[in-house]
GROMACS .gro file of C-alpha atoms in nm:
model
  391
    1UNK     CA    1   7.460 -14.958  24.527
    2UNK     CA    2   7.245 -14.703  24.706
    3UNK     CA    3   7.090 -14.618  24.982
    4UNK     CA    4   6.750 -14.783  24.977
    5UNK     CA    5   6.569 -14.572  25.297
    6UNK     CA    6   6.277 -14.366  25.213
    7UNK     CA    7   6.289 -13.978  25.206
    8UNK     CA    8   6.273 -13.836  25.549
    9UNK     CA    9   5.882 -13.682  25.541
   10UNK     CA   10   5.843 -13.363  25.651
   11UNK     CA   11   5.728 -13.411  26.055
   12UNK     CA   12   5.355 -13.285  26.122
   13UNK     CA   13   5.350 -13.017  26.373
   14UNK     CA   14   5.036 -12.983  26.594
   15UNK     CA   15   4.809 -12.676  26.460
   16UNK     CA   16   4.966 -12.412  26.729
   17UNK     CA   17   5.308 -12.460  26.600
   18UNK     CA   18   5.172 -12.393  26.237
   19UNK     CA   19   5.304 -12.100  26.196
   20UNK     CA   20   5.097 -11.993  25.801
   21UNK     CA   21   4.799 -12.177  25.948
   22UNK     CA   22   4.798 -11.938  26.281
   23UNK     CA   23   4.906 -11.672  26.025
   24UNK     CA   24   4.566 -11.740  25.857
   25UNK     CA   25   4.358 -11.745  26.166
   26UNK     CA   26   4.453 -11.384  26.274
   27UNK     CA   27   4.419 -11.237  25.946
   28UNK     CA   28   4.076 -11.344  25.947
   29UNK     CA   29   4.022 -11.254  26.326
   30UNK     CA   30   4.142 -10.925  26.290
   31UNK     CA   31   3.974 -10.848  25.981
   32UNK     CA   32   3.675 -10.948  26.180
   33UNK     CA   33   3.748 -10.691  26.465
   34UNK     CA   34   3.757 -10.433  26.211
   35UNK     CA   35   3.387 -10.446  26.055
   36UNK     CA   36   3.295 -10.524  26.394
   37UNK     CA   37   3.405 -10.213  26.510
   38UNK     CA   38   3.269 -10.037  26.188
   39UNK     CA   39   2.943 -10.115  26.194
   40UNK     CA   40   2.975 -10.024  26.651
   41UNK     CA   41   3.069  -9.688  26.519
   42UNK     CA   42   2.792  -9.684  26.279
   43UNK     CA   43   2.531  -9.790  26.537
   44UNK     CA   44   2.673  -9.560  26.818
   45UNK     CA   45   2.654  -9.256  26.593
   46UNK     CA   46   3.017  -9.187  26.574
   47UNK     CA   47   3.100  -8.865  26.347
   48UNK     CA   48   3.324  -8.926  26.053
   49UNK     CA   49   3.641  -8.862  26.250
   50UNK     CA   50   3.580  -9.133  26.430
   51UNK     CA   51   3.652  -9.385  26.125
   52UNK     CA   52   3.990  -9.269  26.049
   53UNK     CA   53   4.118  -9.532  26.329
   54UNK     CA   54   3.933  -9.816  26.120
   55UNK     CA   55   4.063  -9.719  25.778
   56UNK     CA   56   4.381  -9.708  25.898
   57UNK     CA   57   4.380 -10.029  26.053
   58UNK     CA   58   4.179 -10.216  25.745
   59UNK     CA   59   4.487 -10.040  25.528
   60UNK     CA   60   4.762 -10.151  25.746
   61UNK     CA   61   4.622 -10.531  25.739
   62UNK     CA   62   4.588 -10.505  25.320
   63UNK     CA   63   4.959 -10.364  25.298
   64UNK     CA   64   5.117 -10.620  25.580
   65UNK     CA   65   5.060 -10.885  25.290
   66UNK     CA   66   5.353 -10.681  25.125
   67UNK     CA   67   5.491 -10.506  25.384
   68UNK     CA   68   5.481 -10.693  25.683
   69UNK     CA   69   5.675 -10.382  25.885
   70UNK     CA   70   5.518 -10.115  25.734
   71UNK     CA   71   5.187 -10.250  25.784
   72UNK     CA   72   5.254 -10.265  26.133
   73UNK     CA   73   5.310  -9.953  26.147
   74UNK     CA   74   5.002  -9.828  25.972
   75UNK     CA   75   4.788 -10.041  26.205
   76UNK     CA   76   4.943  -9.926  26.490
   77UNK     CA   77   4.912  -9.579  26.396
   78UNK     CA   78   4.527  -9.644  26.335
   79UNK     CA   79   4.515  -9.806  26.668
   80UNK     CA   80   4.630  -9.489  26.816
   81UNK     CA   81   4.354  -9.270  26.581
   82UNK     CA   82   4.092  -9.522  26.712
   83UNK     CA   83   4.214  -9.440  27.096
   84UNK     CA   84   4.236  -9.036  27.041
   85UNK     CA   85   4.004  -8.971  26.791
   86UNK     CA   86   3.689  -9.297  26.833
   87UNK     CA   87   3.465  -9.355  27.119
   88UNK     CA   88   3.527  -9.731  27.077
   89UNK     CA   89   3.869  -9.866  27.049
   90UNK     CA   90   3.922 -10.186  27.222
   91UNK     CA   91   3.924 -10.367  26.867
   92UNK     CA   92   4.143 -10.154  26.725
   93UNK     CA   93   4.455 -10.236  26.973
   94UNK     CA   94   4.311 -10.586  26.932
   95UNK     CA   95   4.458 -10.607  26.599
   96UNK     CA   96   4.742 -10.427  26.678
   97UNK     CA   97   4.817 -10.772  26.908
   98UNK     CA   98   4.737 -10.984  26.615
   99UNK     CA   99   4.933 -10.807  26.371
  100UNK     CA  100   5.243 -10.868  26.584
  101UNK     CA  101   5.177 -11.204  26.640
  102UNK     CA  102   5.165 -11.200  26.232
  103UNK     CA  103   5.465 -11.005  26.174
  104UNK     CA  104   5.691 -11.204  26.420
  105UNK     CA  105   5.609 -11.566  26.285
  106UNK     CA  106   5.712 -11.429  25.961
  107UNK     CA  107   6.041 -11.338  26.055
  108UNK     CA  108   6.047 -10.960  26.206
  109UNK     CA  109   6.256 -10.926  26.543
  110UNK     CA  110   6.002 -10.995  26.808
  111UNK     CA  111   6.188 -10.655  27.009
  112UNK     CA  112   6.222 -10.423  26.745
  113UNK     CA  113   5.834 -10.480  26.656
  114UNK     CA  114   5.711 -10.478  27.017
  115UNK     CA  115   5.907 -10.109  27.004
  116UNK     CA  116   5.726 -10.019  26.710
  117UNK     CA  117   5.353 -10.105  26.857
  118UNK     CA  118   5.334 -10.181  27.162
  119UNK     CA  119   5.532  -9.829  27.285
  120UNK     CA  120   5.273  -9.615  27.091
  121UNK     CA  121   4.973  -9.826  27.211
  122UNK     CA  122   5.030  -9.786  27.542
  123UNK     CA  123   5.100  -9.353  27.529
  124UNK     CA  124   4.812  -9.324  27.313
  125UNK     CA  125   4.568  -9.500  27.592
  126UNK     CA  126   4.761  -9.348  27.814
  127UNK     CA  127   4.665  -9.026  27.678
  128UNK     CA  128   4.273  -9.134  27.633
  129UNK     CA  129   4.322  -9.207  28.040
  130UNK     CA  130   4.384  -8.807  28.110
  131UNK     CA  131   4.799  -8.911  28.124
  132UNK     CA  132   4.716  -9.196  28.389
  133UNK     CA  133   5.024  -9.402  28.342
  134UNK     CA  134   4.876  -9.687  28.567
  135UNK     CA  135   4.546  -9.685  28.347
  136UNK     CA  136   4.432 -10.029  28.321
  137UNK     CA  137   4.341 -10.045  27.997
  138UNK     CA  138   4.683  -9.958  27.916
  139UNK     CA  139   4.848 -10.160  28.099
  140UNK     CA  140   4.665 -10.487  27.940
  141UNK     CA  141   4.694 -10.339  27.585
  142UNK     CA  142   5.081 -10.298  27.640
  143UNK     CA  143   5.075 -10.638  27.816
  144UNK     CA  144   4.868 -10.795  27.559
  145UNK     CA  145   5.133 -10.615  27.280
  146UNK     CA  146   5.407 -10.774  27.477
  147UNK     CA  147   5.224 -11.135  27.427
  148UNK     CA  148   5.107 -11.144  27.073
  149UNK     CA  149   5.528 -11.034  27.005
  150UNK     CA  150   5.612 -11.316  27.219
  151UNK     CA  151   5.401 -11.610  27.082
  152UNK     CA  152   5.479 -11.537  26.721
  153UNK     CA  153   5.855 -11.536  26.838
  154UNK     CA  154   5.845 -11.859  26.992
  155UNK     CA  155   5.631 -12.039  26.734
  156UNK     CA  156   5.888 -11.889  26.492
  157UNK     CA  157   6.175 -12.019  26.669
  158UNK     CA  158   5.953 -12.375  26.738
  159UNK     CA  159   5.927 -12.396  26.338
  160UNK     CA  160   6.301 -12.293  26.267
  161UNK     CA  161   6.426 -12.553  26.530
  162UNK     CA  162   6.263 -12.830  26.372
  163UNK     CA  163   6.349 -12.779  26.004
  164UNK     CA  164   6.681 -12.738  26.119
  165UNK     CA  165   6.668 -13.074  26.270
  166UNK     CA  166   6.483 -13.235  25.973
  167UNK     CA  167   6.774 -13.049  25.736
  168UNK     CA  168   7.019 -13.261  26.034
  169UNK     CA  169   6.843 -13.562  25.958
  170UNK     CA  170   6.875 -13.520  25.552
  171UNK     CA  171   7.228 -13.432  25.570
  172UNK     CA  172   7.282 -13.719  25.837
  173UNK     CA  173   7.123 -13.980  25.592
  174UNK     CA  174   7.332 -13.823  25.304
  175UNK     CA  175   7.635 -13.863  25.465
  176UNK     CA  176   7.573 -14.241  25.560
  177UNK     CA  177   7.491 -14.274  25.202
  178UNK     CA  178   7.841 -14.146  25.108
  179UNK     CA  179   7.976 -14.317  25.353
  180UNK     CA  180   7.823 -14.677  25.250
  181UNK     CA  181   7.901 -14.567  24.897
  182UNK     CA  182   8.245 -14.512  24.969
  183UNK     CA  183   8.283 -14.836  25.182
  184UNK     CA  184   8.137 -15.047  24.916
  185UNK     CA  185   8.349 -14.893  24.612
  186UNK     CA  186   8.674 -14.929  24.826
  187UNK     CA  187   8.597 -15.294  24.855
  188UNK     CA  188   8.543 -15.354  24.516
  189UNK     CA  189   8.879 -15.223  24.447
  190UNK     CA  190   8.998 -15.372  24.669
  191UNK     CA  191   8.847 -15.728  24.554
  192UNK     CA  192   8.943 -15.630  24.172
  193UNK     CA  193   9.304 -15.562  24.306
  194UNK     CA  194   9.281 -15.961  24.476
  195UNK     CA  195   9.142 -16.113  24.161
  196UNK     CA  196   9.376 -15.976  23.977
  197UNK     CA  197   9.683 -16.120  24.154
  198UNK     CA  198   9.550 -16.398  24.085
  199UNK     CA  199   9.476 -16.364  23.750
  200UNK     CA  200   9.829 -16.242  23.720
  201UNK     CA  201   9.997 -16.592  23.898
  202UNK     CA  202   9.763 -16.816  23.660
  203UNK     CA  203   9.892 -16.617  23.318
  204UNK     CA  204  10.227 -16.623  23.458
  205UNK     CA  205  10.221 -16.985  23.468
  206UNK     CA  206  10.042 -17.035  23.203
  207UNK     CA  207  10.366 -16.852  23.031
  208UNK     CA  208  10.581 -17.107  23.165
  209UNK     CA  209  10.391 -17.426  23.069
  210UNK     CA  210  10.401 -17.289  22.716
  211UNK     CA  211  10.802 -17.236  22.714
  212UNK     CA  212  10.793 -17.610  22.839
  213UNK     CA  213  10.608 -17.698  22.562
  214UNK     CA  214  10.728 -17.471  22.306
  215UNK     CA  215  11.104 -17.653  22.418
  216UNK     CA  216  10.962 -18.023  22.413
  217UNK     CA  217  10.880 -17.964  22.068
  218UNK     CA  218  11.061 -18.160  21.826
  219UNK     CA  219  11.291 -17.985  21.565
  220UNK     CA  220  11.099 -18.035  21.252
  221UNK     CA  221  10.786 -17.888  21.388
  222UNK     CA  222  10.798 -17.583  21.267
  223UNK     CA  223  10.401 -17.480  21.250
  224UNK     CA  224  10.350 -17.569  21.628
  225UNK     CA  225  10.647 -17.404  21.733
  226UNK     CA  226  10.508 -17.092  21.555
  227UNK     CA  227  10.163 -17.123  21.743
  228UNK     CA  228  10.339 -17.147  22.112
  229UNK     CA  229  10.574 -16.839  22.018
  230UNK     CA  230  10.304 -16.680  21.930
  231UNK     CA  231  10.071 -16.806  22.236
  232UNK     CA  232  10.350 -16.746  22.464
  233UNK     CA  233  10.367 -16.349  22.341
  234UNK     CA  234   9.973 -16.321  22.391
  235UNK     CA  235  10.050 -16.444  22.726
  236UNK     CA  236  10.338 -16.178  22.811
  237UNK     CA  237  10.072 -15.957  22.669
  238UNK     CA  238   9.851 -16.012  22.857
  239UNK     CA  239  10.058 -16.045  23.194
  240UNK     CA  240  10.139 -15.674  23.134
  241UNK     CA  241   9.823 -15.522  23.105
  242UNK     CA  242   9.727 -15.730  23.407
  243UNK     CA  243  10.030 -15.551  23.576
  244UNK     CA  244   9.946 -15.206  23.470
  245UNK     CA  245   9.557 -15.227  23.587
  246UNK     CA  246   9.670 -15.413  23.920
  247UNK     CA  247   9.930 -15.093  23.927
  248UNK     CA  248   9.576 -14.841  23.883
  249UNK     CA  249   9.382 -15.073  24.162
  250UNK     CA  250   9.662 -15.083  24.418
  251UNK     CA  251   9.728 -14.643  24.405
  252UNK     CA  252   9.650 -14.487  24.697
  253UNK     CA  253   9.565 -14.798  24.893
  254UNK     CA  254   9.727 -14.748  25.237
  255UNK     CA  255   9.637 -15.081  25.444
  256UNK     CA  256   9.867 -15.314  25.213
  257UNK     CA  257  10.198 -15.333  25.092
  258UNK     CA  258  10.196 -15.351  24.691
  259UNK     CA  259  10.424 -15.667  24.711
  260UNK     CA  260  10.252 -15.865  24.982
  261UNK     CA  261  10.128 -16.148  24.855
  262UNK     CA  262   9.785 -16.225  24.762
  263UNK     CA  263   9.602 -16.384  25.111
  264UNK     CA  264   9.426 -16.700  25.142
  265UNK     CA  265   9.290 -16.980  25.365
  266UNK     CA  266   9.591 -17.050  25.503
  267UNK     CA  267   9.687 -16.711  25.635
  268UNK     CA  268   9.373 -16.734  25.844
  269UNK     CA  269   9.531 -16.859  26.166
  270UNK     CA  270   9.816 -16.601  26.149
  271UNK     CA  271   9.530 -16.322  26.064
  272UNK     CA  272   9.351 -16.426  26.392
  273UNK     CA  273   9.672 -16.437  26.605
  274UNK     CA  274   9.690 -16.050  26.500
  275UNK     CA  275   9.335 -15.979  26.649
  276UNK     CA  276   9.409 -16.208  26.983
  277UNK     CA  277   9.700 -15.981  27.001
  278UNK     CA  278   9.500 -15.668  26.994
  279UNK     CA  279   9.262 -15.783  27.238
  280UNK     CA  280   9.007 -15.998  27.075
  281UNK     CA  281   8.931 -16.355  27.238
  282UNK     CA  282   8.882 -16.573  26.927
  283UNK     CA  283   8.775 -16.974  26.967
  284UNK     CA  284   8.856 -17.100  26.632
  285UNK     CA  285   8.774 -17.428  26.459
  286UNK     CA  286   8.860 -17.567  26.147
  287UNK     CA  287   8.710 -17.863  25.997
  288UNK     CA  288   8.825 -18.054  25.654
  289UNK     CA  289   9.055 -18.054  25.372
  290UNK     CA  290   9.131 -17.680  25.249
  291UNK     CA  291   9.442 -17.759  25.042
  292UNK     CA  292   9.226 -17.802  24.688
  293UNK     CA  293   9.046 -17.434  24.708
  294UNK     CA  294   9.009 -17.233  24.405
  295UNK     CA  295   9.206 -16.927  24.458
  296UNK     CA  296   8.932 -16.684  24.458
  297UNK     CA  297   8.735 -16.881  24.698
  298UNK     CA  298   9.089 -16.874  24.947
  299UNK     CA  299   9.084 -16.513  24.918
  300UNK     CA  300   8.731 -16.428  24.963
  301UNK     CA  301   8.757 -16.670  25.254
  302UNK     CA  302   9.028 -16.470  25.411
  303UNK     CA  303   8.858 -16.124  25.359
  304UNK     CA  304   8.503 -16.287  25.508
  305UNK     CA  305   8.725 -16.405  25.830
  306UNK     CA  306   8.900 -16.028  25.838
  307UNK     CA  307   8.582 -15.808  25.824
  308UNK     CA  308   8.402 -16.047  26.057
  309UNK     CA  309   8.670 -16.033  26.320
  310UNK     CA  310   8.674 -15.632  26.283
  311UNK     CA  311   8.286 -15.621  26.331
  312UNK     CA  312   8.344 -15.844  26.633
  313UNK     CA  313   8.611 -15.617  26.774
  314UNK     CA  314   8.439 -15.283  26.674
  315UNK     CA  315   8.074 -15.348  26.801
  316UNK     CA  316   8.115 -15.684  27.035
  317UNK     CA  317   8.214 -15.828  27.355
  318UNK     CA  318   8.289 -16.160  27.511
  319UNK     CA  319   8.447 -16.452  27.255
  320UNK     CA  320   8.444 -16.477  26.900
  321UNK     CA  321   8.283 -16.807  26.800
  322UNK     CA  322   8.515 -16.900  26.443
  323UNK     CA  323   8.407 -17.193  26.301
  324UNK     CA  324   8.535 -17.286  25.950
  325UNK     CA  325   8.437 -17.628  25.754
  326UNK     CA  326   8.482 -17.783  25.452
  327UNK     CA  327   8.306 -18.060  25.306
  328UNK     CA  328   8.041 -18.191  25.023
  329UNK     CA  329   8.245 -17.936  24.799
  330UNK     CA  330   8.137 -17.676  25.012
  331UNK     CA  331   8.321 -17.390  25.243
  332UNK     CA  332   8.161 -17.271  25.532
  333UNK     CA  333   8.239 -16.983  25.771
  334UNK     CA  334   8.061 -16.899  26.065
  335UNK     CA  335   8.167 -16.616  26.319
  336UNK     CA  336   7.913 -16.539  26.598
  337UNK     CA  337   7.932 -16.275  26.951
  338UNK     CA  338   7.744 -16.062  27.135
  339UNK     CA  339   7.649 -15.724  27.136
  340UNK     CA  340   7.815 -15.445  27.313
  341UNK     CA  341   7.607 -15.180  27.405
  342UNK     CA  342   7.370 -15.058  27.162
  343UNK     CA  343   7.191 -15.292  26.876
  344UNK     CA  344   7.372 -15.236  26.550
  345UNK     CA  345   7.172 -15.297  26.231
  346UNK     CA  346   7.191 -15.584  26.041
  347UNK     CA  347   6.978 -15.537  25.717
  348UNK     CA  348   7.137 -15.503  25.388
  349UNK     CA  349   7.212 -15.097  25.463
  350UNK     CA  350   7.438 -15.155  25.760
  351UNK     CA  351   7.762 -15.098  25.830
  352UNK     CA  352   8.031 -15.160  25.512
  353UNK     CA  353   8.146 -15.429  25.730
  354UNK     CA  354   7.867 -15.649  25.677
  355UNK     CA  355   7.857 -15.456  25.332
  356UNK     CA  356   8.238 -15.623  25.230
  357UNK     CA  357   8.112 -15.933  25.347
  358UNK     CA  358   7.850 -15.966  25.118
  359UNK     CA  359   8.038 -15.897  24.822
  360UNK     CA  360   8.333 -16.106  24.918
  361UNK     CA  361   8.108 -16.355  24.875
  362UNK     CA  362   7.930 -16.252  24.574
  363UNK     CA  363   8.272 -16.202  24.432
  364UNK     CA  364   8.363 -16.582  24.447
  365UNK     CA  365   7.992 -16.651  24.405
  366UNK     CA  366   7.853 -16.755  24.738
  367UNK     CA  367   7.602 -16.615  24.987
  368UNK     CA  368   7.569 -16.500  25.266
  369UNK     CA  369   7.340 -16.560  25.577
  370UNK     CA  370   7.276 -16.347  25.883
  371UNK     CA  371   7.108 -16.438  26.244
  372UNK     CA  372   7.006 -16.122  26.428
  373UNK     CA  373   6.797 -16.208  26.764
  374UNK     CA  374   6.891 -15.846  26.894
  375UNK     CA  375   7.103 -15.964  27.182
  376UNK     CA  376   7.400 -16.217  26.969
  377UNK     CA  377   7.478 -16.132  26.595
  378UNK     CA  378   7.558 -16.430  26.384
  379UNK     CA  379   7.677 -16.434  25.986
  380UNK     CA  380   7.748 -16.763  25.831
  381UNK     CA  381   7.900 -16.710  25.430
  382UNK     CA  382   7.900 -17.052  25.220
  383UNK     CA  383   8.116 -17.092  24.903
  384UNK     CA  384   8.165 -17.347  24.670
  385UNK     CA  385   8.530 -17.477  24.678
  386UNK     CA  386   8.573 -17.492  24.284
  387UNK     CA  387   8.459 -17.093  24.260
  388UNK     CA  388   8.121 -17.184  24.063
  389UNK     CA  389   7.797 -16.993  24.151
  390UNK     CA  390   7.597 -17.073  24.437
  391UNK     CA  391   7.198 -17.159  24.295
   0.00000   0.00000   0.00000
């Protein structure tokens, strides 16, 4: 049985926390600063000199798609032609800002790039300002450096937080998964192990009705002696095999002792004796005849009671409500509190409490109801007292 939850979808982050989308934007914005501030040049008159700034830049932005450092580099170093060498320049340390908005979503170190840029941005205008170190355009280009670095950082880290939570979630879910897996396959042993005691008792008696049988015989009947010898060997056969696989079912169980005998109905009372003892206030009622129960239905009667009892002491407070009947060739079971704390789930992924209910009841062919108004958890489980399947 597996999980039946839909795959976590990826969550949708709002456009300025996309960080290829924003990516996108300032590769086209700076791409349109640069033949902007080619064809400026052209209509100011600028001498050829002036253009090495722009080539540099429009080089820098084709080799960052490789080279996300080294492109940096190249537009900052055609930033700093533009400033010495252009008359217009503003663009230039435009996408310088842009570039390290690029470079830092995409995973460079939002300090180390800053270094790289913004250091040489601000000398170079510094330079252009006849050394004025408190040049204004300087200052806002360095400023602006220290910005672009900072928002592509953040979005960055914004991005990384949130597929690390979404990887939390998946590994969260996977875990339950296993964990409900787990639950359910221990219980199944666990039920196999039951079913087989029992199996073993009814062979084992079956063994002895045949030696009755086999010594009731009279003397002269040879053939039918032969046939219950025989029978009777099947029988030891089979009682050993039924040994061996209850031997597999029972290693590495921990919660029972290998020669405790196989529950049922009437351990019920001393069963909830054990919870009042630990803490639990249990009303318990019993109604009808209980003597003539199939052994399976006994057993998966006293497992329903256990795991119902544990949910009630795990997740609920106040009394246990434990009514039991029998009657119309029917066994009922109903255990009903209320929640402590926080609503637990009561769908057919829940806890492997409700989980080991379920197939308790399957196991001995029943079903299994459950009453969930948010505030009192109910489960009712109705077998058939002769073991036959419930239509």
């Amino acid at each position: 049985m597996t999980s039946s939850s839909a795959p976590l979808a990826s969550p949708r982050l709002a456009w300025f926390l996309r960080g290829q989308f924003l990516n996108r934007v300032v590769l086209i914005l700076s791409w349109a600063a640069v033949v902007t501030e080619f064809f400026v040049l052209g209509l100011s008159g600028e001498p050829l000199l002036g253009y090495t700034g722009v080539f540099l830049v429009a080089a820098g932005l084709i080799l960052g798609r490789f080279q996300r450092v080294l492109g940096l580099l190249v537009v900052t170093f055609g930033s700093v032609a533009a400033a010495l060498l252009a008359t217009e320049f503003v663009a230039m340390w435009s996408v310088v800002v842009f570039t390290l908005f690029s470079v830092t979503v995409r995973g460079a170190r939002a300090i180390l790039a800053l270094l790289m840029a913004g250091v040489p941005v601000y000398f170079s205008l510094v330079i252009r300002e006849h050394w004025n170190f408190q040049a204004s355009v300087a200052l806002v280009a360095s400023a602006c450096c220290a910005v672009g670095a900072a928002v592509g950082n953040a979005v960055r880290a914004q991005q990384d937080y949130l597929e690390s939570m979404k990887q939390r979630a998946l590994d969260a879910e996977a875990a339950a998964d296993l964990a409900v897996e787990r639950g359910i396959t221990q219980e199944r042993v666990r039920i196999a192990r039951d079913l087989h005691d029992v199996v073993g008792h009814e062979v084992a008696v079956l063994g002895m009705n045949l030696g009755v049988a086999e010594v009731s015989l009279p003397a002269g009947d040879s053939a039918a002696r032969t046939a219950l010898e025989s029978a009777r060997a099947s029988v030891r056969r089979v009682l050993h095999e039924t040994q061996l696989i209850l031997a597999v079912l029972r290693r590495g169980v921990d919660d029972d002792d290998p020669v405790r005998p196989t529950p049922d109905i009437a351990q019920i009372p001393a069963l909830i004796e054990t919870f009042r003892a630990a803490g639990v206030s249990v009303n318990f009622v019993i109604d009808g005849d209980t003597d003539g129960l199939d052994p399976t239905v006994g057993l998966a009667a006293f497992r329903i009671v256990q795991e119902a009892l544990t949910n009630a002491q795990r997740h609920g407070r106040g009394q246990v409500e434990l009514a039991i009947g029998c009657a119309d060739g029917h066994l009922s079971i109903v255990a009903a509190n209320d929640y402590a704390g926080i609503r637990k789930s009561s769908g057919e992924g829940g806890g492997y409490g409700l989980i080991g209910i379920r197939e308790r009841a399957r196991s001995a062919g029943g079903r299994v109801e459950v009453d969930d108004d948010g505030r009192r958890f109910r489960v009712a489980a109705i077998l058939r007292t002769d073991g036959g399947m419930i239509q």
